[in-house]
PDB file of C-alpha atoms and ligand atoms in Angstrom:
ATOM      1  CA  UNK T  22    -108.462-126.264-134.693  1.00  0.00           C
ATOM      2  CA  UNK T  23    -106.224-123.482-135.987  1.00  0.00           C
ATOM      3  CA  UNK T  24    -107.813-120.023-136.234  1.00  0.00           C
ATOM      4  CA  UNK T  25    -111.198-121.237-134.930  1.00  0.00           C
ATOM      5  CA  UNK T  26    -111.400-118.145-132.684  1.00  0.00           C
ATOM      6  CA  UNK T  27    -111.790-114.958-134.785  1.00  0.00           C
ATOM      7  CA  UNK T  28    -110.110-111.828-133.422  1.00  0.00           C
ATOM      8  CA  UNK T  29    -111.087-108.185-133.741  1.00  0.00           C
ATOM      9  CA  UNK T  30    -108.373-106.303-135.585  1.00  0.00           C
ATOM     10  CA  UNK T  31    -107.633-102.698-136.474  1.00  0.00           C
ATOM     11  CA  UNK T  32    -104.584-101.205-138.088  1.00  0.00           C
ATOM     12  CA  UNK T  33    -103.328 -97.883-136.679  1.00  0.00           C
ATOM     13  CA  UNK T  34    -100.847 -95.420-138.176  1.00  0.00           C
ATOM     14  CA  UNK T  35     -98.536 -94.160-135.422  1.00  0.00           C
ATOM     15  CA  UNK T  36     -96.231 -91.624-137.071  1.00  0.00           C
ATOM     16  CA  UNK T  37     -94.267 -91.863-140.293  1.00  0.00           C
ATOM     17  CA  UNK T  38     -91.061 -90.897-142.013  1.00  0.00           C
ATOM     18  CA  UNK T  39     -90.143 -90.365-145.646  1.00  0.00           C
ATOM     19  CA  UNK T  40     -87.657 -92.143-147.898  1.00  0.00           C
ATOM     20  CA  UNK T  41     -87.195 -92.304-151.692  1.00  0.00           C
ATOM     21  CA  UNK T  42     -89.423 -94.992-153.207  1.00  0.00           C
ATOM     22  CA  UNK T  43     -86.370 -96.738-154.710  1.00  0.00           C
ATOM     23  CA  UNK T  44     -85.108 -97.544-151.178  1.00  0.00           C
ATOM     24  CA  UNK T  45     -88.149 -99.753-150.555  1.00  0.00           C
ATOM     25  CA  UNK T  46     -88.602-101.005-154.129  1.00  0.00           C
ATOM     26  CA  UNK T  47     -85.691-101.749-156.402  1.00  0.00           C
ATOM     27  CA  UNK T  48     -86.312 -99.914-159.691  1.00  0.00           C
ATOM     28  CA  UNK T  49     -88.689 -97.435-157.999  1.00  0.00           C
ATOM     29  CA  UNK T  50     -88.559 -93.664-158.460  1.00  0.00           C
ATOM     30  CA  UNK T  51     -86.451 -91.213-156.447  1.00  0.00           C
ATOM     31  CA  UNK T  52     -89.495 -89.318-155.184  1.00  0.00           C
ATOM     32  CA  UNK T  53     -90.002 -89.332-151.423  1.00  0.00           C
ATOM     33  CA  UNK T  54     -92.836 -91.568-150.260  1.00  0.00           C
ATOM     34  CA  UNK T  55     -94.481 -91.986-146.881  1.00  0.00           C
ATOM     35  CA  UNK T  56     -93.309 -94.829-144.624  1.00  0.00           C
ATOM     36  CA  UNK T  57     -96.065 -95.077-142.001  1.00  0.00           C
ATOM     37  CA  UNK T  58     -95.331 -96.894-138.747  1.00  0.00           C
ATOM     38  CA  UNK T  59     -98.305 -99.301-138.645  1.00  0.00           C
ATOM     39  CA  UNK T  60     -99.443-100.910-135.406  1.00  0.00           C
ATOM     40  CA  UNK T  61    -101.846-103.836-135.009  1.00  0.00           C
ATOM     41  CA  UNK T  62    -104.564-103.480-132.344  1.00  0.00           C
ATOM     42  CA  UNK T  63    -106.144-106.868-131.662  1.00  0.00           C
ATOM     43  CA  UNK T  64    -108.902-107.954-129.289  1.00  0.00           C
ATOM     44  CA  UNK T  65    -109.135-111.573-128.181  1.00  0.00           C
ATOM     45  CA  UNK T  66    -112.365-112.696-126.458  1.00  0.00           C
ATOM     46  CA  UNK T  67    -110.406-114.142-123.512  1.00  0.00           C
ATOM     47  CA  UNK T  68    -107.015-112.427-123.450  1.00  0.00           C
ATOM     48  CA  UNK T  69    -108.325-108.927-124.121  1.00  0.00           C
ATOM     49  CA  UNK T  70    -106.358-106.229-125.879  1.00  0.00           C
ATOM     50  CA  UNK T  71    -103.095-106.967-127.649  1.00  0.00           C
ATOM     51  CA  UNK T  72    -100.734-104.831-129.721  1.00  0.00           C
ATOM     52  CA  UNK T  73     -98.352-105.705-132.513  1.00  0.00           C
ATOM     53  CA  UNK T  74     -95.547-103.129-132.091  1.00  0.00           C
ATOM     54  CA  UNK T  75     -96.075 -99.540-130.910  1.00  0.00           C
ATOM     55  CA  UNK T  76     -94.799 -97.349-133.763  1.00  0.00           C
ATOM     56  CA  UNK T  77     -93.185 -94.027-132.867  1.00  0.00           C
ATOM     57  CA  UNK T  78     -93.805 -92.025-129.702  1.00  0.00           C
ATOM     58  CA  UNK T  79     -92.616 -88.773-128.150  1.00  0.00           C
ATOM     59  CA  UNK T  80     -90.074 -90.920-126.340  1.00  0.00           C
ATOM     60  CA  UNK T  81     -88.294 -91.424-129.662  1.00  0.00           C
ATOM     61  CA  UNK T  82     -87.491 -87.687-129.657  1.00  0.00           C
ATOM     62  CA  UNK T  83     -86.075 -87.741-126.112  1.00  0.00           C
ATOM     63  CA  UNK T  84     -84.098 -90.938-126.746  1.00  0.00           C
ATOM     64  CA  UNK T  85     -82.421 -89.281-129.752  1.00  0.00           C
ATOM     65  CA  UNK T  86     -81.570 -85.937-128.132  1.00  0.00           C
ATOM     66  CA  UNK T  87     -77.921 -86.743-127.319  1.00  0.00           C
ATOM     67  CA  UNK T  88     -74.986 -87.561-129.550  1.00  0.00           C
ATOM     68  CA  UNK T  89     -74.583 -90.081-131.127  1.00  0.00           C
ATOM     69  CA  UNK T  90     -78.256 -91.107-130.928  1.00  0.00           C
ATOM     70  CA  UNK T  91     -79.291 -87.761-132.489  1.00  0.00           C
ATOM     71  CA  UNK T  92     -77.809 -89.009-135.776  1.00  0.00           C
ATOM     72  CA  UNK T  93     -80.724 -91.420-136.032  1.00  0.00           C
ATOM     73  CA  UNK T  94     -83.161 -88.489-135.997  1.00  0.00           C
ATOM     74  CA  UNK T  95     -81.179 -86.553-138.607  1.00  0.00           C
ATOM     75  CA  UNK T  96     -81.139 -89.503-141.012  1.00  0.00           C
ATOM     76  CA  UNK T  97     -84.768 -90.413-140.391  1.00  0.00           C
ATOM     77  CA  UNK T  98     -86.889 -87.307-139.594  1.00  0.00           C
ATOM     78  CA  UNK T  99     -90.095 -88.487-137.956  1.00  0.00           C
ATOM     79  CA  UNK T 100     -93.544 -86.988-138.336  1.00  0.00           C
ATOM     80  CA  UNK T 101     -95.847 -87.720-135.382  1.00  0.00           C
ATOM     81  CA  UNK T 102     -98.899 -85.413-135.203  1.00  0.00           C
ATOM     82  CA  UNK T 103    -100.632 -85.503-131.776  1.00  0.00           C
ATOM     83  CA  UNK T 104    -103.699 -87.292-133.154  1.00  0.00           C
ATOM     84  CA  UNK T 105    -101.495 -90.132-134.428  1.00  0.00           C
ATOM     85  CA  UNK T 106     -99.873 -90.800-131.057  1.00  0.00           C
ATOM     86  CA  UNK T 107    -100.756 -94.327-129.955  1.00  0.00           C
ATOM     87  CA  UNK T 108    -102.047 -93.318-126.508  1.00  0.00           C
ATOM     88  CA  UNK T 109    -104.321 -90.680-128.093  1.00  0.00           C
ATOM     89  CA  UNK T 110    -105.711 -93.194-130.599  1.00  0.00           C
ATOM     90  CA  UNK T 111    -106.347 -95.759-127.873  1.00  0.00           C
ATOM     91  CA  UNK T 112    -107.967 -93.140-125.640  1.00  0.00           C
ATOM     92  CA  UNK T 113    -110.332 -92.183-128.471  1.00  0.00           C
ATOM     93  CA  UNK T 114    -111.559 -95.812-128.319  1.00  0.00           C
ATOM     94  CA  UNK T 115    -111.893 -95.741-124.534  1.00  0.00           C
ATOM     95  CA  UNK T 116    -108.747 -97.850-124.041  1.00  0.00           C
ATOM     96  CA  UNK T 117    -106.338 -96.967-121.202  1.00  0.00           C
ATOM     97  CA  UNK T 118    -102.650 -98.032-121.293  1.00  0.00           C
ATOM     98  CA  UNK T 119    -103.241-100.516-118.442  1.00  0.00           C
ATOM     99  CA  UNK T 120    -105.893-102.273-120.565  1.00  0.00           C
ATOM    100  CA  UNK T 121    -103.247-103.614-122.965  1.00  0.00           C
ATOM    101  CA  UNK T 122    -102.509-107.192-121.893  1.00  0.00           C
ATOM    102  CA  UNK T 123     -99.681-108.119-124.260  1.00  0.00           C
ATOM    103  CA  UNK T 124     -97.455-106.389-126.810  1.00  0.00           C
ATOM    104  CA  UNK T 125     -96.009-108.631-129.512  1.00  0.00           C
ATOM    105  CA  UNK T 126     -92.752-107.069-130.682  1.00  0.00           C
ATOM    106  CA  UNK T 127     -91.830-107.766-134.313  1.00  0.00           C
ATOM    107  CA  UNK T 128     -88.228-106.702-133.649  1.00  0.00           C
ATOM    108  CA  UNK T 129     -86.387-104.152-131.541  1.00  0.00           C
ATOM    109  CA  UNK T 130     -85.851-101.316-134.037  1.00  0.00           C
ATOM    110  CA  UNK T 131     -86.798 -97.956-132.565  1.00  0.00           C
ATOM    111  CA  UNK T 132     -89.766 -97.361-134.882  1.00  0.00           C
ATOM    112  CA  UNK T 133     -91.417-100.532-133.504  1.00  0.00           C
ATOM    113  CA  UNK T 134     -90.738-100.244-129.770  1.00  0.00           C
ATOM    114  CA  UNK T 135     -90.750 -96.464-129.099  1.00  0.00           C
ATOM    115  CA  UNK T 136     -93.993 -96.663-127.107  1.00  0.00           C
ATOM    116  CA  UNK T 137     -93.258 -99.675-124.870  1.00  0.00           C
ATOM    117  CA  UNK T 138     -92.699 -97.514-121.783  1.00  0.00           C
ATOM    118  CA  UNK T 139     -96.261 -96.212-122.082  1.00  0.00           C
ATOM    119  CA  UNK T 140     -97.743 -99.608-121.130  1.00  0.00           C
ATOM    120  CA  UNK T 141     -96.843-100.405-117.512  1.00  0.00           C
ATOM    121  CA  UNK T 142     -99.069-103.475-117.192  1.00  0.00           C
ATOM    122  CA  UNK T 143     -98.339-105.178-120.512  1.00  0.00           C
ATOM    123  CA  UNK T 144     -96.273-108.276-120.911  1.00  0.00           C
ATOM    124  CA  UNK T 145     -94.037-108.491-123.950  1.00  0.00           C
ATOM    125  CA  UNK T 146     -93.432-111.289-126.432  1.00  0.00           C
ATOM    126  CA  UNK T 147     -90.493-111.201-128.855  1.00  0.00           C
ATOM    127  CA  UNK T 148     -88.152-113.745-130.373  1.00  0.00           C
ATOM    128  CA  UNK T 149     -85.223-114.916-128.261  1.00  0.00           C
ATOM    129  CA  UNK T 150     -82.939-114.713-131.312  1.00  0.00           C
ATOM    130  CA  UNK T 151     -83.607-110.984-131.759  1.00  0.00           C
ATOM    131  CA  UNK T 152     -83.224-110.367-128.016  1.00  0.00           C
ATOM    132  CA  UNK T 153     -79.849-112.137-127.939  1.00  0.00           C
ATOM    133  CA  UNK T 154     -78.553-109.996-130.824  1.00  0.00           C
ATOM    134  CA  UNK T 155     -79.492-106.750-129.022  1.00  0.00           C
ATOM    135  CA  UNK T 156     -77.795-107.931-125.848  1.00  0.00           C
ATOM    136  CA  UNK T 157     -74.502-108.464-127.667  1.00  0.00           C
ATOM    137  CA  UNK T 158     -74.187-104.967-129.178  1.00  0.00           C
ATOM    138  CA  UNK T 159     -72.438-101.934-127.670  1.00  0.00           C
ATOM    139  CA  UNK T 160     -73.909 -98.406-127.767  1.00  0.00           C
ATOM    140  CA  UNK T 161     -72.635 -97.593-131.275  1.00  0.00           C
ATOM    141  CA  UNK T 162     -73.424-101.035-132.650  1.00  0.00           C
ATOM    142  CA  UNK T 163     -76.992-100.649-131.389  1.00  0.00           C
ATOM    143  CA  UNK T 164     -77.328 -97.208-132.970  1.00  0.00           C
ATOM    144  CA  UNK T 165     -75.962 -98.441-136.284  1.00  0.00           C
ATOM    145  CA  UNK T 166     -78.734-101.039-136.256  1.00  0.00           C
ATOM    146  CA  UNK T 167     -81.468 -98.629-135.103  1.00  0.00           C
ATOM    147  CA  UNK T 168     -81.766-100.030-131.563  1.00  0.00           C
ATOM    148  CA  UNK T 169     -82.254 -97.469-128.768  1.00  0.00           C
ATOM    149  CA  UNK T 170     -82.039 -99.001-125.297  1.00  0.00           C
ATOM    150  CA  UNK T 171     -83.610 -95.934-123.638  1.00  0.00           C
ATOM    151  CA  UNK T 172     -86.910 -96.914-125.215  1.00  0.00           C
ATOM    152  CA  UNK T 173     -87.166-100.133-123.187  1.00  0.00           C
ATOM    153  CA  UNK T 174     -88.845-100.036-119.729  1.00  0.00           C
ATOM    154  CA  UNK T 175     -86.604-100.664-116.701  1.00  0.00           C
ATOM    155  CA  UNK T 176     -88.411-103.926-115.967  1.00  0.00           C
ATOM    156  CA  UNK T 177     -88.434-105.003-119.612  1.00  0.00           C
ATOM    157  CA  UNK T 178     -86.639-108.309-119.027  1.00  0.00           C
ATOM    158  CA  UNK T 179     -89.008-109.338-116.220  1.00  0.00           C
ATOM    159  CA  UNK T 180     -92.037-108.792-118.473  1.00  0.00           C
ATOM    160  CA  UNK T 181     -90.551-110.421-121.573  1.00  0.00           C
ATOM    161  CA  UNK T 182     -91.102-113.953-122.832  1.00  0.00           C
ATOM    162  CA  UNK T 183     -89.928-115.559-126.032  1.00  0.00           C
ATOM    163  CA  UNK T 184     -91.995-116.819-128.946  1.00  0.00           C
ATOM    164  CA  UNK T 185     -89.696-119.842-129.199  1.00  0.00           C
ATOM    165  CA  UNK T 186     -91.084-121.077-125.860  1.00  0.00           C
ATOM    166  CA  UNK T 187     -94.578-121.468-127.343  1.00  0.00           C
ATOM    167  CA  UNK T 188     -95.591-124.874-128.775  1.00  0.00           C
ATOM    168  CA  UNK T 189     -95.110-125.506-132.496  1.00  0.00           C
ATOM    169  CA  UNK T 190     -98.222-126.273-134.553  1.00  0.00           C
ATOM    170  CA  UNK T 191     -98.505-127.079-138.280  1.00  0.00           C
ATOM    171  CA  UNK T 192    -100.009-124.247-140.340  1.00  0.00           C
ATOM    172  CA  UNK T 193    -102.974-124.949-142.664  1.00  0.00           C
ATOM    173  CA  UNK T 194    -101.988-126.143-146.174  1.00  0.00           C
ATOM    174  CA  UNK T 195    -102.961-122.804-147.786  1.00  0.00           C
ATOM    175  CA  UNK T 196    -100.197-121.074-145.780  1.00  0.00           C
ATOM    176  CA  UNK T 197     -97.528-122.965-147.739  1.00  0.00           C
ATOM    177  CA  UNK T 198     -94.525-122.366-147.684  1.00  0.00           C
ATOM    178  CA  UNK T 199     -95.085-121.357-144.028  1.00  0.00           C
ATOM    179  CA  UNK T 200     -95.440-124.860-142.661  1.00  0.00           C
ATOM    180  CA  UNK T 201     -95.433-124.284-138.932  1.00  0.00           C
ATOM    181  CA  UNK T 202     -95.892-121.530-136.391  1.00  0.00           C
ATOM    182  CA  UNK T 203     -95.794-120.844-132.664  1.00  0.00           C
ATOM    183  CA  UNK T 204     -99.099-121.056-130.816  1.00  0.00           C
ATOM    184  CA  UNK T 205     -98.563-117.812-128.909  1.00  0.00           C
ATOM    185  CA  UNK T 206    -101.733-117.821-126.777  1.00  0.00           C
ATOM    186  CA  UNK T 207    -102.152-121.580-126.395  1.00  0.00           C
ATOM    187  CA  UNK T 208    -105.535-121.721-128.158  1.00  0.00           C
ATOM    188  CA  UNK T 209    -104.332-121.748-131.797  1.00  0.00           C
ATOM    189  CA  UNK T 210    -105.904-118.325-132.426  1.00  0.00           C
ATOM    190  CA  UNK T 211    -102.679-116.371-132.894  1.00  0.00           C
ATOM    191  CA  UNK T 212     -99.706-117.967-134.606  1.00  0.00           C
ATOM    192  CA  UNK T 213     -96.199-116.553-134.535  1.00  0.00           C
ATOM    193  CA  UNK T 214     -93.910-116.963-137.558  1.00  0.00           C
ATOM    194  CA  UNK T 215     -90.168-116.333-137.659  1.00  0.00           C
ATOM    195  CA  UNK T 216     -89.210-113.920-140.467  1.00  0.00           C
ATOM    196  CA  UNK T 217     -85.410-113.561-140.269  1.00  0.00           C
ATOM    197  CA  UNK T 218     -83.120-111.437-142.432  1.00  0.00           C
ATOM    198  CA  UNK T 219     -84.040-107.793-141.797  1.00  0.00           C
ATOM    199  CA  UNK T 220     -82.758-108.440-138.273  1.00  0.00           C
ATOM    200  CA  UNK T 221     -81.606-111.672-136.609  1.00  0.00           C
ATOM    201  CA  UNK T 222     -85.224-112.693-136.321  1.00  0.00           C
ATOM    202  CA  UNK T 223     -88.638-111.092-136.614  1.00  0.00           C
ATOM    203  CA  UNK T 224     -91.943-112.175-135.120  1.00  0.00           C
ATOM    204  CA  UNK T 225     -94.790-112.226-137.669  1.00  0.00           C
ATOM    205  CA  UNK T 226     -98.408-112.735-136.516  1.00  0.00           C
ATOM    206  CA  UNK T 227    -101.058-114.796-138.305  1.00  0.00           C
ATOM    207  CA  UNK T 228    -104.728-114.897-137.273  1.00  0.00           C
ATOM    208  CA  UNK T 229    -108.325-114.881-138.500  1.00  0.00           C
ATOM    209  CA  UNK T 230    -110.381-111.733-138.075  1.00  0.00           C
ATOM    210  CA  UNK T 231    -114.057-111.250-137.216  1.00  0.00           C
ATOM    211  CA  UNK T 232    -114.459-109.909-140.757  1.00  0.00           C
ATOM    212  CA  UNK T 233    -113.606-113.483-141.762  1.00  0.00           C
ATOM    213  CA  UNK T 234    -110.326-112.727-143.436  1.00  0.00           C
ATOM    214  CA  UNK T 235    -106.913-114.001-142.446  1.00  0.00           C
ATOM    215  CA  UNK T 236    -104.162-111.529-141.732  1.00  0.00           C
ATOM    216  CA  UNK T 237    -100.400-111.893-141.670  1.00  0.00           C
ATOM    217  CA  UNK T 238     -98.537-109.029-139.978  1.00  0.00           C
ATOM    218  CA  UNK T 239     -94.978-109.268-141.286  1.00  0.00           C
ATOM    219  CA  UNK T 240     -93.051-106.347-139.759  1.00  0.00           C
ATOM    220  CA  UNK T 241     -90.153-105.271-141.977  1.00  0.00           C
ATOM    221  CA  UNK T 242     -89.816-108.578-143.876  1.00  0.00           C
ATOM    222  CA  UNK T 243     -91.175-106.585-146.824  1.00  0.00           C
ATOM    223  CA  UNK T 244     -91.570-102.788-146.984  1.00  0.00           C
ATOM    224  CA  UNK T 245     -94.068-102.368-149.806  1.00  0.00           C
ATOM    225  CA  UNK T 246     -96.756-104.829-150.856  1.00  0.00           C
ATOM    226  CA  UNK T 247     -95.888-103.984-154.493  1.00  0.00           C
ATOM    227  CA  UNK T 248     -92.547-105.659-153.816  1.00  0.00           C
ATOM    228  CA  UNK T 249     -94.348-108.998-153.406  1.00  0.00           C
ATOM    229  CA  UNK T 250     -96.649-108.333-156.371  1.00  0.00           C
ATOM    230  CA  UNK T 251     -93.815-107.491-158.770  1.00  0.00           C
ATOM    231  CA  UNK T 252     -90.818-109.228-157.228  1.00  0.00           C
ATOM    232  CA  UNK T 253     -89.144-105.946-156.321  1.00  0.00           C
ATOM    233  CA  UNK T 254     -87.042-106.349-153.201  1.00  0.00           C
ATOM    234  CA  UNK T 255     -85.621-103.274-151.409  1.00  0.00           C
ATOM    235  CA  UNK T 256     -82.603-101.376-152.778  1.00  0.00           C
ATOM    236  CA  UNK T 257     -79.042-102.669-152.548  1.00  0.00           C
ATOM    237  CA  UNK T 258     -78.364 -99.809-150.128  1.00  0.00           C
ATOM    238  CA  UNK T 259     -81.085-101.128-147.806  1.00  0.00           C
ATOM    239  CA  UNK T 260     -79.667-104.650-148.065  1.00  0.00           C
ATOM    240  CA  UNK T 261     -76.367-103.329-146.725  1.00  0.00           C
ATOM    241  CA  UNK T 262     -78.192-102.562-143.468  1.00  0.00           C
ATOM    242  CA  UNK T 263     -79.947-105.915-143.190  1.00  0.00           C
ATOM    243  CA  UNK T 264     -78.710-108.463-140.695  1.00  0.00           C
ATOM    244  CA  UNK T 265     -78.467-111.345-143.179  1.00  0.00           C
ATOM    245  CA  UNK T 266     -79.133-110.882-146.911  1.00  0.00           C
ATOM    246  CA  UNK T 267     -79.597-114.572-147.653  1.00  0.00           C
ATOM    247  CA  UNK T 268     -82.153-114.941-144.861  1.00  0.00           C
ATOM    248  CA  UNK T 269     -83.903-111.769-146.061  1.00  0.00           C
ATOM    249  CA  UNK T 270     -84.160-113.170-149.601  1.00  0.00           C
ATOM    250  CA  UNK T 271     -85.453-116.477-148.299  1.00  0.00           C
ATOM    251  CA  UNK T 272     -88.131-114.783-146.156  1.00  0.00           C
ATOM    252  CA  UNK T 273     -89.069-112.395-149.005  1.00  0.00           C
ATOM    253  CA  UNK T 274     -89.324-115.343-151.428  1.00  0.00           C
ATOM    254  CA  UNK T 275     -91.588-117.270-149.054  1.00  0.00           C
ATOM    255  CA  UNK T 276     -93.841-114.226-148.638  1.00  0.00           C
ATOM    256  CA  UNK T 277     -94.004-113.834-152.433  1.00  0.00           C
ATOM    257  CA  UNK T 278     -94.993-117.483-152.832  1.00  0.00           C
ATOM    258  CA  UNK T 279     -97.714-117.115-150.200  1.00  0.00           C
ATOM    259  CA  UNK T 280     -98.924-113.833-151.729  1.00  0.00           C
ATOM    260  CA  UNK T 281     -99.288-115.401-155.178  1.00  0.00           C
ATOM    261  CA  UNK T 282    -101.068-118.539-153.880  1.00  0.00           C
ATOM    262  CA  UNK T 283    -104.754-119.281-154.535  1.00  0.00           C
ATOM    263  CA  UNK T 284    -106.129-117.999-151.210  1.00  0.00           C
ATOM    264  CA  UNK T 285    -103.472-115.808-149.630  1.00  0.00           C
ATOM    265  CA  UNK T 286    -103.965-114.047-146.289  1.00  0.00           C
ATOM    266  CA  UNK T 287    -103.838-110.253-146.267  1.00  0.00           C
ATOM    267  CA  UNK T 288    -100.107-109.632-145.861  1.00  0.00           C
ATOM    268  CA  UNK T 289     -99.491-106.379-143.986  1.00  0.00           C
ATOM    269  CA  UNK T 290     -95.957-104.941-143.971  1.00  0.00           C
ATOM    270  CA  UNK T 291     -95.327-102.468-141.126  1.00  0.00           C
ATOM    271  CA  UNK T 292     -94.401 -99.514-143.348  1.00  0.00           C
ATOM    272  CA  UNK T 293     -96.535 -99.965-146.461  1.00  0.00           C
ATOM    273  CA  UNK T 294     -98.474 -96.798-147.404  1.00  0.00           C
ATOM    274  CA  UNK T 295    -100.204 -98.730-150.227  1.00  0.00           C
ATOM    275  CA  UNK T 296    -101.654-101.241-147.749  1.00  0.00           C
ATOM    276  CA  UNK T 297    -102.761 -98.397-145.494  1.00  0.00           C
ATOM    277  CA  UNK T 298    -104.499 -96.629-148.411  1.00  0.00           C
ATOM    278  CA  UNK T 299    -106.089 -99.818-149.801  1.00  0.00           C
ATOM    279  CA  UNK T 300    -107.563-100.624-146.395  1.00  0.00           C
ATOM    280  CA  UNK T 301    -109.013 -97.103-146.274  1.00  0.00           C
ATOM    281  CA  UNK T 302    -106.991 -96.226-143.167  1.00  0.00           C
ATOM    282  CA  UNK T 303    -108.161 -97.458-139.796  1.00  0.00           C
ATOM    283  CA  UNK T 304    -111.553 -99.221-139.841  1.00  0.00           C
ATOM    284  CA  UNK T 305    -112.526 -98.824-136.187  1.00  0.00           C
ATOM    285  CA  UNK T 306    -113.711-102.420-135.836  1.00  0.00           C
ATOM    286  CA  UNK T 307    -112.591-102.401-132.262  1.00  0.00           C
ATOM    287  CA  UNK T 308    -114.253-100.340-129.499  1.00  0.00           C
ATOM    288  CA  UNK T 309    -115.158 -97.654-132.002  1.00  0.00           C
TER     289      UNK T 309
HETATM  290 ZN1   ZN V 421     -89.302-100.659-139.199  1.00  0.00          ZN
END
């Protein structure tokens, strides 16, 4: 049965940047708000420790030292205090980099993959559609879309598999309009959902937690949870950077419908400071 195995789950904040609120929420103010880079740390009773994205890392600074990659850093200044670094947060829980079994990659933007090189033993799961898009772009095209190849390990391809290869299972009725997902671990505990629009494709993760809630990690399919509550999509300027506006609207609309349903899962966008604050920061459910 779907979600019969509950998973331990903690949300971590791994660096942040600042943008005007109106970028993330149409009609919002011009004041700068925090865009945390949120990372999911998950423990499965059989498959061990899993990550959803890695957030920022020191490697982001080195990958953006040269021109033209340095432009990325100028446009998006990153704040990463030492105590927020992913390796430091894992170490404080007694977790070594080699202990991470799998990293699920929402998409290949630098703020989601900057720490991949820190995990030499992990295998990676992403969508094939997103991977194909990255492969087609030249150096400038990648930069324009916030992809930085230097952040990927040398053996990245050998360790990568695609969500589309996992079997399709129907989602429970209360997940409408998300009707099916990919059974990423083969035991129906962790379902992958395609959330296209922001990029060619994005991998969302759905699962049940030991706290007996259901969680839906949605990457950049929505930037602020208030956007789903009040039907406020990102700014027109942000849309200009999206891969496909129609797909983005479709994904955003489906998330809104799910969010306003009778028993919605906790929808967690990767950069939502409101979600981070409402959860009370990290809860240390896992190896605390
Ligand atoms: Zn992002």
